[in-house]
Amino acid sequence: MKRALVRVVILAIVYAETHLAFAADKLDLSTIITKSDAEAILGERVNDPKVSNKRDADGYDSSFQYYTEKMDKSLLFDVSHFAPEKMTAKQRFSVLGSAENKLEPIQGIGEKAAFIERGSGSDITHTTILYVLKGNAIVTVGMAGITDPNAALEQEKTIASKILARL
């Protein structure tokens, strides 16, 4: 009886870990930030999203990118789950800081978060990106063509929070 109970507990743990490990595969980013959401955020009509979902030895990555019809603004969001035997999300997040020395730490979202602004002006080359670490995942939200980096950061935090709530 005791052995049977131990087996059931072990099987339940294995099932739960497996279910959580593959939950990212079932995360449909299009239901979190819809086309109409993207239009409201960017203030213009957007084209259908460019979607990428891939699994490889490093883990699983799912991303969406919306461009305005004029192609002068964009919104990107990405969720990367890392295979811990290769490199954990925490290790990958720490590498971001060495690759981008302009990262600004952001408090109050995820386990760790950092923000960067690249370029200037109001064209597509002016980008802001928020990186958020949660568990073994990194959520990335980026915007291009937005002139106010503070407004972009607030929008990115809102989007990241919606995604984090589903992880």
Short mmCIF file of C-alpha atoms in Angstrom, two decimals:
data_model
loop_
_atom_site.label_atom_id
_atom_site.label_comp_id
_atom_site.label_asym_id
_atom_site.label_seq_id
_atom_site.Cartn_x
_atom_site.Cartn_y
_atom_site.Cartn_z
CA MET A 1 0.00 0.00 0.00
CA LYS A 2 2.76 2.41 0.97
CA ARG A 3 4.72 1.60 -2.22
CA ALA A 4 1.64 2.15 -4.35
CA LEU A 5 1.11 5.55 -2.74
CA VAL A 6 4.75 6.50 -3.36
CA ARG A 7 4.41 5.46 -7.03
CA VAL A 8 1.25 7.53 -7.43
CA VAL A 9 2.95 10.58 -5.90
CA ILE A 10 6.00 10.16 -8.14
CA LEU A 11 3.84 9.75 -11.24
CA ALA A 12 1.84 12.84 -10.29
CA ILE A 13 5.05 14.87 -9.92
CA VAL A 14 6.43 13.63 -13.25
CA TYR A 15 3.10 14.39 -14.96
CA ALA A 16 2.99 17.90 -13.49
CA GLU A 17 6.57 18.68 -14.51
CA THR A 18 6.02 17.34 -18.02
CA HIS A 19 2.77 19.29 -18.35
CA LEU A 20 4.47 22.50 -17.25
CA ALA A 21 7.48 21.92 -19.51
CA PHE A 22 5.26 21.69 -22.57
CA ALA A 23 2.79 24.41 -21.58
CA ALA A 24 4.70 26.89 -23.74
CA ASP A 25 3.78 24.85 -26.81
CA LYS A 26 0.14 25.55 -26.10
CA LEU A 27 0.56 29.27 -25.36
CA ASP A 28 -1.24 31.05 -28.19
CA LEU A 29 0.18 34.56 -28.21
CA SER A 30 -2.47 35.72 -30.68
CA THR A 31 -5.12 35.33 -27.98
CA ILE A 32 -3.14 37.50 -25.57
CA ILE A 33 -2.45 40.46 -27.88
CA THR A 34 -4.90 40.48 -30.78
CA LYS A 35 -4.66 42.41 -34.01
CA SER A 36 -7.13 44.98 -32.66
CA ASP A 37 -5.01 45.29 -29.48
CA ALA A 38 -1.94 45.95 -31.64
CA GLU A 39 -3.84 48.60 -33.61
CA ALA A 40 -4.88 50.33 -30.38
CA ILE A 41 -1.31 50.22 -29.05
CA LEU A 42 0.32 51.50 -32.25
CA GLY A 43 -2.49 53.93 -33.09
CA GLU A 44 -2.79 52.70 -36.68
CA ARG A 45 -4.10 49.77 -38.70
CA VAL A 46 -1.73 46.81 -38.71
CA ASN A 47 -1.08 43.98 -41.15
CA ASP A 48 -1.66 40.37 -40.17
CA PRO A 49 1.06 39.24 -37.75
CA LYS A 50 4.27 37.51 -38.69
CA VAL A 51 4.32 34.36 -36.55
CA SER A 52 7.19 32.08 -35.62
CA ASN A 53 7.03 28.98 -33.41
CA LYS A 54 10.04 26.72 -33.19
CA ARG A 55 11.46 24.00 -31.00
CA ASP A 56 15.10 23.02 -31.06
CA ALA A 57 17.77 21.65 -28.72
CA ASP A 58 17.88 24.99 -26.87
CA GLY A 59 14.14 24.99 -26.06
CA TYR A 60 10.96 26.50 -27.49
CA ASP A 61 10.39 29.97 -28.93
CA SER A 62 7.14 31.62 -29.97
CA SER A 63 6.98 35.13 -31.41
CA PHE A 64 4.52 37.51 -33.05
CA GLN A 65 5.26 40.74 -34.88
CA TYR A 66 2.77 43.32 -36.08
CA TYR A 67 3.70 46.07 -38.55
CA THR A 68 1.53 49.05 -39.36
CA GLU A 69 0.25 49.25 -42.93
CA LYS A 70 2.71 52.11 -43.58
CA MET A 71 5.52 49.91 -42.17
CA ASP A 72 6.64 52.80 -39.94
CA LYS A 73 5.78 51.19 -36.58
CA SER A 74 5.95 47.68 -35.22
CA LEU A 75 5.13 45.63 -32.14
CA LEU A 76 6.97 42.41 -31.33
CA PHE A 77 6.40 39.97 -28.51
CA ASP A 78 8.29 36.76 -27.93
CA VAL A 79 8.36 33.99 -25.33
CA SER A 80 11.46 31.79 -25.12
CA HIS A 81 11.53 28.70 -22.91
CA PHE A 82 15.02 27.31 -22.45
CA ALA A 83 16.13 23.70 -22.10
CA PRO A 84 17.85 23.89 -18.70
CA GLU A 85 20.42 21.28 -19.65
CA LYS A 86 21.76 23.73 -22.30
CA MET A 87 21.42 27.16 -20.69
CA THR A 88 18.85 28.36 -18.20
CA ALA A 89 16.76 31.45 -18.82
CA LYS A 90 18.55 33.13 -15.90
CA GLN A 91 21.93 32.47 -17.54
CA ARG A 92 20.63 33.72 -20.88
CA PHE A 93 19.17 36.83 -19.22
CA SER A 94 22.54 37.61 -17.61
CA VAL A 95 24.19 37.45 -21.06
CA LEU A 96 21.80 40.13 -22.33
CA GLY A 97 23.49 42.59 -19.99
CA SER A 98 26.93 41.88 -21.43
CA ALA A 99 25.72 42.17 -25.02
CA GLU A 100 23.75 45.37 -24.38
CA ASN A 101 25.49 47.66 -21.91
CA LYS A 102 22.65 50.18 -22.12
CA LEU A 103 20.14 47.90 -20.38
CA GLU A 104 18.20 49.71 -17.66
CA PRO A 105 16.93 47.49 -14.82
CA ILE A 106 13.14 47.68 -14.38
CA GLN A 107 11.48 46.84 -11.07
CA GLY A 108 8.07 45.36 -10.35
CA ILE A 109 7.67 42.89 -13.20
CA GLY A 110 8.82 39.28 -13.40
CA GLU A 111 11.82 38.01 -11.47
CA LYS A 112 14.09 40.43 -13.32
CA ALA A 113 13.44 42.90 -16.10
CA ALA A 114 15.53 45.24 -18.24
CA PHE A 115 14.76 47.90 -20.84
CA ILE A 116 16.78 49.32 -23.73
CA GLU A 117 16.19 52.11 -26.23
CA ARG A 118 18.02 52.10 -29.56
CA GLY A 119 18.14 54.83 -32.17
CA SER A 120 16.23 58.09 -32.03
CA GLY A 121 13.44 59.87 -33.81
CA SER A 122 10.13 58.46 -34.89
CA ASP A 123 11.03 56.03 -37.66
CA ILE A 124 11.18 52.24 -37.59
CA THR A 125 14.87 52.31 -36.56
CA HIS A 126 13.95 53.83 -33.17
CA THR A 127 13.23 50.81 -30.99
CA THR A 128 12.52 50.04 -27.37
CA ILE A 129 12.74 46.55 -25.92
CA LEU A 130 11.68 45.13 -22.56
CA TYR A 131 13.13 41.79 -21.44
CA VAL A 132 11.44 39.97 -18.55
CA LEU A 133 12.67 36.82 -16.81
CA LYS A 134 10.16 34.43 -15.24
CA GLY A 135 11.13 30.89 -14.29
CA ASN A 136 12.81 29.27 -17.26
CA ALA A 137 11.36 31.75 -19.75
CA ILE A 138 12.24 35.15 -21.10
CA VAL A 139 9.45 37.37 -22.41
CA THR A 140 10.57 40.03 -24.88
CA VAL A 141 8.34 42.92 -25.93
CA GLY A 142 9.61 45.47 -28.42
CA MET A 143 8.21 48.48 -30.22
CA ALA A 144 9.61 50.48 -33.13
CA GLY A 145 8.68 53.92 -34.43
CA ILE A 146 7.33 55.18 -31.09
CA THR A 147 8.80 58.59 -30.18
CA ASP A 148 8.20 58.51 -26.41
CA PRO A 149 10.32 55.79 -24.76
CA ASN A 150 8.47 56.14 -21.44
CA ALA A 151 5.09 55.57 -23.10
CA ALA A 152 6.59 52.62 -25.00
CA LEU A 153 7.94 51.12 -21.76
CA GLU A 154 4.53 51.37 -20.09
CA GLN A 155 2.85 49.66 -23.06
CA GLU A 156 5.56 46.97 -23.08
CA LYS A 157 5.10 46.34 -19.36
CA THR A 158 1.34 45.96 -19.86
CA ILE A 159 1.85 43.46 -22.69
CA ALA A 160 4.52 41.54 -20.77
CA SER A 161 2.23 41.34 -17.72
CA LYS A 162 -0.54 39.83 -19.85
CA ILE A 163 1.87 37.23 -21.24
CA LEU A 164 3.38 36.47 -17.81
CA ALA A 165 -0.09 35.84 -16.42
CA ARG A 166 -0.49 32.99 -18.93
CA LEU A 167 2.88 31.32 -18.29
#
